[in-house]
Amino acid sequence: MSASLAVAGLPEIAVLGTGGTIAGTATGDPSLPGYTAGVLGIGELLHKIPSLSQWTRIHAEQVANIDSKDMDGALWSRLAGRVAHWLEQPQVVGCVVTHGTDTLEETAYFLHLVHRSDKPVVLTAAMRPATALDADGPQNLLDALRVAADPQARGLGAVCVLHGRIHAARDVAKISTHAVDAFGSSEHGALGELIGPRVRLWRRPDAEPGAPFAVPAASQWPRVDIVLSHAGADGSVVRALLADPDPPALRGLVVAGTGGGTVHARLDAALQQAKAQGVRVEVASRVGPLRGDAFDGLSAVKLRVRMQLELAAVQQPNAPPLV
Ligand code: SIN
């Protein structure tokens, strides 16, 4: 479904809704927790923002309406296709995606790695449901639209705009389960900020080795799992994954290691067995971004996204990109 709130001659922005708390409603007291994510449509979220039609023309499309804990590769393929479709329209200057906060950083990094346009993709979310007295969604959505329309955002790829700050897809992570200011950009810091309607950029994101990647077809996402190293980690999870009779077969494992990427000796033995069976194994840290390795700065969840795209490219080396 796509709808246009049209005023001719203004910068055009595509706004794609996928759900999350930003589209969530609470049934009881709106100041209390207890709500359902992904209820309101993208048109309803846009109508909460005053004066939009005075400075932009919006193309609104509902791609999904889910709690982002349930995000998966098939929906990522569809979302990337719709983003590419809108960015190919000459009159569209950028794309905004509304999303849940829980997997926002994974979707952002995926869209960044497959991005083929000079125009920006700006993801935003909210910590409070749309029906809360002090909902943060409308301001975040307005800020995301301002960034998408700003010429400085050209060439940024996919970024996240939350609580007045602009975060790089590679660096952004949810760091609080409850604060309104719930996102950070590790030691690198945010890319910039919004001061009222003004966008200030302090730095630009680093280039991503190997990007842009092709978008896997919905049914062609390689299976990659994440295992955690911890006291007593004995590798039984890895052995169970290797023995799992249900296709698709395991293609890769990302280990969220301890400290600087160390792994319990017994888990390591099982990982060696996985490698011997052709499973690709890479190590991140459960503490935060690892320094100085090939995947500098990638959390386990983002390393998983990158590995899936790399494995999909090996799987179908001559497949044309879907976007
Ligand atoms: C979700 O990720 O969809 C629910 C939580 C949120 O958006 O804050």
Short mmCIF file of C-alpha atoms and ligand atoms in Angstrom, two decimals:
data_model
loop_
_atom_site.label_atom_id
_atom_site.label_comp_id
_atom_site.label_asym_id
_atom_site.label_seq_id
_atom_site.Cartn_x
_atom_site.Cartn_y
_atom_site.Cartn_z
CA MET A 1 0.00 0.00 0.00
CA SER A 2 1.35 3.40 -0.89
CA ALA A 3 -0.20 6.81 -0.43
CA SER A 4 1.00 10.29 -1.29
CA LEU A 5 0.45 13.40 0.80
CA ALA A 6 1.26 15.59 -2.17
CA VAL A 7 2.25 19.20 -2.63
CA ALA A 8 4.00 19.90 -5.93
CA GLY A 9 7.51 21.42 -6.15
CA LEU A 10 8.76 20.34 -2.72
CA PRO A 11 11.48 17.77 -1.88
CA GLU A 12 9.92 14.30 -2.00
CA ILE A 13 10.64 11.67 0.66
CA ALA A 14 9.48 8.04 0.75
CA VAL A 15 8.48 6.90 4.25
CA LEU A 16 8.29 3.14 4.78
CA GLY A 17 6.60 1.77 7.91
CA THR A 18 7.70 -1.56 9.42
CA GLY A 19 6.16 -1.38 12.92
CA GLY A 20 7.79 -1.13 16.35
CA THR A 21 6.94 0.89 19.43
CA ILE A 22 6.86 4.04 17.32
CA ALA A 23 3.66 2.52 15.85
CA GLY A 24 2.63 0.89 19.14
CA THR A 25 -0.40 1.57 21.31
CA ALA A 26 -1.05 1.03 25.01
CA THR A 27 -4.49 -0.15 26.06
CA GLY A 28 -4.39 1.07 29.64
CA ASP A 29 -2.82 4.11 31.28
CA PRO A 30 -0.61 5.62 28.57
CA SER A 31 2.06 6.55 31.12
CA LEU A 32 2.55 2.89 32.11
CA PRO A 33 4.40 0.14 30.27
CA GLY A 34 2.26 -2.56 28.66
CA TYR A 35 1.55 -1.98 25.02
CA THR A 36 1.51 -3.67 21.62
CA ALA A 37 4.17 -2.80 19.05
CA GLY A 38 3.28 -2.29 15.38
CA VAL A 39 -0.41 -1.27 15.52
CA LEU A 40 -0.77 2.15 13.86
CA GLY A 41 -0.21 2.62 10.14
CA ILE A 42 2.52 4.85 8.75
CA GLY A 43 -0.12 7.38 7.58
CA GLU A 44 -1.34 7.80 11.17
CA LEU A 45 2.22 8.42 12.40
CA LEU A 46 2.78 11.06 9.71
CA HIS A 47 -0.47 12.84 10.52
CA LYS A 48 0.82 13.52 14.06
CA ILE A 49 3.50 15.83 12.62
CA PRO A 50 2.25 19.38 12.04
CA SER A 51 3.07 21.46 8.95
CA LEU A 52 4.79 18.63 7.06
CA SER A 53 3.09 19.49 3.80
CA GLN A 54 4.58 23.01 3.92
CA TRP A 55 8.12 21.81 3.24
CA THR A 56 8.00 18.26 1.85
CA ARG A 57 5.99 15.87 -0.24
CA ILE A 58 5.63 12.43 1.35
CA HIS A 59 5.12 9.01 -0.27
CA ALA A 60 3.99 6.69 2.56
CA GLU A 61 4.13 2.90 2.27
CA GLN A 62 3.43 0.18 4.84
CA VAL A 63 6.02 -2.57 4.21
CA ALA A 64 5.18 -4.46 7.44
CA ASN A 65 3.79 -3.78 10.91
CA ILE A 66 5.70 -6.04 13.28
CA ASP A 67 7.49 -6.09 16.60
CA SER A 68 11.07 -5.90 15.35
CA LYS A 69 12.14 -8.83 17.53
CA ASP A 70 10.51 -10.88 14.75
CA MET A 71 12.54 -9.32 11.90
CA ASP A 72 14.02 -11.83 9.45
CA GLY A 73 15.92 -12.13 6.18
CA ALA A 74 12.82 -12.45 4.00
CA LEU A 75 11.45 -9.13 5.27
CA TRP A 76 14.88 -7.52 4.89
CA SER A 77 14.88 -8.59 1.21
CA ARG A 78 11.46 -7.01 0.68
CA LEU A 79 12.36 -3.84 2.55
CA ALA A 80 15.60 -3.38 0.58
CA GLY A 81 13.60 -3.80 -2.64
CA ARG A 82 11.14 -1.08 -1.65
CA VAL A 83 13.92 1.28 -0.51
CA ALA A 84 15.70 0.79 -3.85
CA HIS A 85 12.45 1.34 -5.75
CA TRP A 86 11.82 4.70 -4.11
CA LEU A 87 15.41 5.91 -4.32
CA GLU A 88 15.38 5.18 -8.07
CA GLN A 89 12.59 7.77 -8.51
CA PRO A 90 14.42 10.91 -9.69
CA GLN A 91 12.22 13.28 -7.70
CA VAL A 92 12.70 11.41 -4.38
CA VAL A 93 15.60 12.83 -2.34
CA GLY A 94 15.71 10.19 0.40
CA CYS A 95 13.92 7.41 2.22
CA VAL A 96 12.85 7.17 5.88
CA VAL A 97 12.14 3.79 7.53
CA THR A 98 10.21 3.58 10.81
CA HIS A 99 11.22 0.49 12.81
CA GLY A 100 11.24 -1.10 16.26
CA THR A 101 14.22 -0.33 18.46
CA ASP A 102 15.09 -3.95 19.25
CA THR A 103 16.69 -4.93 15.92
CA LEU A 104 17.05 -1.42 14.48
CA GLU A 105 20.86 -1.65 14.41
CA GLU A 106 20.77 -4.92 12.42
CA THR A 107 18.34 -3.60 9.80
CA ALA A 108 20.31 -0.36 9.55
CA TYR A 109 23.59 -2.20 8.96
CA PHE A 110 21.94 -4.53 6.43
CA LEU A 111 20.47 -1.59 4.47
CA HIS A 112 23.85 0.17 4.64
CA LEU A 113 25.74 -2.84 3.25
CA VAL A 114 23.37 -3.23 0.26
CA HIS A 115 22.95 0.50 -0.40
CA ARG A 116 23.65 1.54 -4.01
CA SER A 117 22.42 5.12 -4.10
CA ASP A 118 23.85 8.50 -3.21
CA LYS A 119 20.53 9.30 -1.51
CA PRO A 120 20.20 8.56 2.21
CA VAL A 121 18.13 5.95 4.02
CA VAL A 122 17.23 7.26 7.47
CA LEU A 123 15.90 4.81 10.06
CA THR A 124 14.06 5.97 13.15
CA ALA A 125 12.19 4.43 16.08
CA ALA A 126 10.78 5.31 19.48
CA MET A 127 11.01 4.04 23.03
CA ARG A 128 7.49 5.14 23.98
CA PRO A 129 4.34 4.01 22.19
CA ALA A 130 2.45 6.44 19.99
CA THR A 131 -0.33 6.74 22.62
CA ALA A 132 2.03 7.76 25.48
CA LEU A 133 1.57 11.28 26.85
CA ASP A 134 5.23 11.99 26.16
CA ALA A 135 5.66 9.93 22.98
CA ASP A 136 9.11 10.39 21.40
CA GLY A 137 8.09 9.02 18.00
CA PRO A 138 6.73 12.20 16.34
CA GLN A 139 9.89 14.22 17.08
CA ASN A 140 12.15 11.35 15.97
CA LEU A 141 10.17 10.96 12.75
CA LEU A 142 10.30 14.69 12.07
CA ASP A 143 14.08 14.69 12.69
CA ALA A 144 14.51 11.70 10.36
CA LEU A 145 12.58 13.54 7.62
CA ARG A 146 14.75 16.63 8.09
CA VAL A 147 17.91 14.55 7.72
CA ALA A 148 16.53 12.74 4.64
CA ALA A 149 15.77 16.11 2.99
CA ASP A 150 19.13 17.69 3.86
CA PRO A 151 21.71 17.82 1.02
CA GLN A 152 24.48 17.05 3.59
CA ALA A 153 22.98 13.55 3.98
CA ARG A 154 23.93 12.62 0.40
CA GLY A 155 26.48 9.80 0.45
CA LEU A 156 25.87 8.80 4.08
CA GLY A 157 24.23 5.46 3.17
CA ALA A 158 21.91 4.21 5.93
CA VAL A 159 21.90 6.16 9.20
CA CYS A 160 19.73 6.13 12.33
CA VAL A 161 18.19 9.29 13.76
CA LEU A 162 17.12 9.06 17.39
CA HIS A 163 16.77 11.54 20.24
CA GLY A 164 18.31 14.39 18.26
CA ARG A 165 21.39 12.49 17.09
CA ILE A 166 22.48 10.93 13.80
CA HIS A 167 24.21 7.56 14.15
CA ALA A 168 26.24 5.53 11.63
CA ALA A 169 24.72 2.12 10.84
CA ARG A 170 28.02 0.40 11.71
CA ASP A 171 28.35 2.00 15.13
CA VAL A 172 24.81 2.38 16.43
CA ALA A 173 23.54 0.07 19.19
CA LYS A 174 20.64 0.00 21.61
CA ILE A 175 22.27 0.48 25.02
CA SER A 176 19.28 0.95 27.33
CA THR A 177 16.16 -1.15 27.74
CA HIS A 178 14.11 1.77 29.08
CA ALA A 179 15.72 5.23 28.66
CA VAL A 180 14.31 7.51 25.94
CA ASP A 181 17.91 8.23 24.93
CA ALA A 182 18.44 4.52 24.31
CA PHE A 183 21.03 4.49 21.52
CA GLY A 184 24.77 5.09 21.39
CA SER A 185 27.57 4.87 18.85
CA SER A 186 30.30 3.18 20.94
CA GLU A 187 33.61 5.03 21.23
CA HIS A 188 33.26 6.55 17.75
CA GLY A 189 30.38 8.78 18.76
CA ALA A 190 27.45 9.92 16.65
CA LEU A 191 27.84 11.34 13.14
CA GLY A 192 25.95 14.50 13.99
CA GLU A 193 22.95 16.08 15.63
CA LEU A 194 19.85 18.15 15.01
CA ILE A 195 19.45 21.53 16.59
CA GLY A 196 15.82 22.32 15.94
CA PRO A 197 15.44 21.99 12.17
CA ARG A 198 19.20 22.38 11.57
CA VAL A 199 21.29 19.30 10.72
CA ARG A 200 24.93 19.37 11.92
CA LEU A 201 27.32 16.67 10.73
CA TRP A 202 30.61 16.19 12.59
CA ARG A 203 31.99 13.27 10.58
CA ARG A 204 31.03 10.88 7.79
CA PRO A 205 30.92 7.05 8.04
CA ASP A 206 33.95 4.98 7.01
CA ALA A 207 33.75 2.96 3.77
CA GLU A 208 32.52 -0.63 4.21
CA PRO A 209 34.88 -3.23 2.68
CA GLY A 210 33.11 -5.37 0.06
CA ALA A 211 29.97 -3.20 -0.10
CA PRO A 212 27.59 -2.85 -1.80
CA PHE A 213 26.50 -6.47 -1.45
CA ALA A 214 23.68 -8.06 -3.47
CA VAL A 215 20.41 -8.54 -1.58
CA PRO A 216 19.72 -12.28 -1.13
CA ALA A 217 16.35 -13.48 -2.43
CA ALA A 218 13.88 -14.01 0.44
CA SER A 219 14.46 -17.79 0.53
CA GLN A 220 18.23 -17.64 -0.06
CA TRP A 221 19.53 -16.28 3.24
CA PRO A 222 22.38 -18.52 4.46
CA ARG A 223 21.91 -19.88 7.96
CA VAL A 224 24.30 -18.19 10.39
CA ASP A 225 23.87 -18.49 14.16
CA ILE A 226 25.43 -16.70 17.13
CA VAL A 227 26.90 -18.55 20.11
CA LEU A 228 28.04 -17.00 23.37
CA SER A 229 31.23 -17.88 25.24
CA HIS A 230 30.70 -17.85 29.01
CA ALA A 231 31.84 -19.64 32.16
CA GLY A 232 31.14 -23.32 31.58
CA ALA A 233 30.45 -22.97 27.82
CA ASP A 234 31.04 -26.55 26.72
CA GLY A 235 30.24 -26.45 22.99
CA SER A 236 27.06 -28.53 23.27
CA VAL A 237 25.09 -25.76 21.49
CA VAL A 238 27.47 -25.93 18.53
CA ARG A 239 27.30 -29.73 18.36
CA ALA A 240 23.48 -29.56 18.43
CA LEU A 241 23.50 -27.04 15.58
CA LEU A 242 25.80 -29.27 13.54
CA ALA A 243 23.52 -32.27 14.12
CA ASP A 244 20.26 -30.36 13.40
CA PRO A 245 18.48 -32.35 10.66
CA ASP A 246 16.28 -29.43 9.59
CA PRO A 247 17.46 -27.54 6.53
CA PRO A 248 18.90 -25.06 5.83
CA ALA A 249 22.27 -26.41 6.84
CA LEU A 250 24.43 -24.28 9.10
CA ARG A 251 26.80 -22.16 6.98
CA GLY A 252 28.35 -19.89 9.57
CA LEU A 253 28.80 -19.19 13.28
CA VAL A 254 29.56 -15.90 14.97
CA VAL A 255 31.00 -16.28 18.47
CA ALA A 256 30.33 -13.53 21.00
CA GLY A 257 33.59 -14.15 22.84
CA THR A 258 34.75 -12.93 26.22
CA GLY A 259 36.92 -9.79 26.59
CA GLY A 260 39.06 -9.25 23.52
CA GLY A 261 37.44 -12.18 21.67
CA THR A 262 38.61 -15.15 23.74
CA VAL A 263 36.63 -18.41 23.71
CA HIS A 264 36.21 -21.14 26.36
CA ALA A 265 38.51 -24.08 25.55
CA ARG A 266 35.61 -26.58 25.34
CA LEU A 267 33.54 -24.30 23.13
CA ASP A 268 36.63 -23.76 21.00
CA ALA A 269 36.99 -27.53 20.50
CA ALA A 270 33.42 -27.68 19.17
CA LEU A 271 34.10 -24.69 16.89
CA GLN A 272 37.12 -26.48 15.42
CA GLN A 273 34.79 -29.40 14.66
CA ALA A 274 32.39 -26.97 12.94
CA LYS A 275 35.21 -25.51 10.85
CA ALA A 276 36.30 -29.01 9.83
CA GLN A 277 32.76 -29.53 8.52
CA GLY A 278 32.96 -26.39 6.36
CA VAL A 279 31.20 -23.94 8.69
CA ARG A 280 32.70 -20.45 8.65
CA VAL A 281 33.52 -19.21 12.17
CA GLU A 282 34.26 -15.60 13.16
CA VAL A 283 34.69 -14.06 16.59
CA ALA A 284 33.25 -10.81 17.98
CA SER A 285 33.22 -9.76 21.62
CA ARG A 286 30.28 -9.88 24.00
CA VAL A 287 31.73 -6.74 25.68
CA GLY A 288 31.54 -4.38 22.72
CA PRO A 289 33.29 -3.57 19.48
CA LEU A 290 36.62 -5.40 19.06
CA ARG A 291 39.60 -3.26 18.12
CA GLY A 292 42.16 -3.85 15.43
CA ASP A 293 40.81 -7.01 13.84
CA ALA A 294 39.43 -7.46 10.32
CA PHE A 295 35.92 -6.71 11.58
CA ASP A 296 36.91 -3.70 13.67
CA GLY A 297 33.94 -2.30 15.47
CA LEU A 298 31.33 -4.94 14.60
CA SER A 299 29.10 -6.41 17.27
CA ALA A 300 28.12 -10.09 17.00
CA VAL A 301 24.71 -9.27 15.49
CA LYS A 302 26.24 -7.05 12.81
CA LEU A 303 29.04 -9.50 12.08
CA ARG A 304 26.29 -12.06 11.48
CA VAL A 305 24.57 -9.78 8.91
CA ARG A 306 27.86 -9.17 7.09
CA MET A 307 28.70 -12.90 7.07
CA GLN A 308 25.27 -13.76 5.66
CA LEU A 309 25.71 -11.30 2.79
CA GLU A 310 29.25 -12.57 2.09
CA LEU A 311 28.12 -16.21 2.15
CA ALA A 312 25.12 -15.43 -0.08
CA ALA A 313 27.48 -13.81 -2.59
CA VAL A 314 29.66 -16.96 -2.62
CA GLN A 315 26.54 -19.14 -2.94
CA GLN A 316 25.34 -17.28 -6.06
CA PRO A 317 28.41 -15.52 -7.45
CA ASN A 318 26.75 -14.53 -10.74
CA ALA A 319 23.31 -13.66 -9.42
CA PRO A 320 22.25 -10.12 -10.38
CA PRO A 321 21.61 -7.89 -7.37
CA LEU A 322 17.95 -7.75 -6.40
CA VAL A 323 18.35 -4.04 -5.84
C1 SIN B 1 10.25 -3.41 18.62
O1 SIN B 1 11.48 -3.47 18.52
O2 SIN B 1 9.49 -3.56 17.65
C2 SIN B 1 9.61 -3.21 19.95
C3 SIN B 1 10.42 -2.38 20.87
C4 SIN B 1 10.62 -0.97 20.40
O3 SIN B 1 10.34 -0.56 19.28
O4 SIN B 1 11.12 -0.18 21.26
#
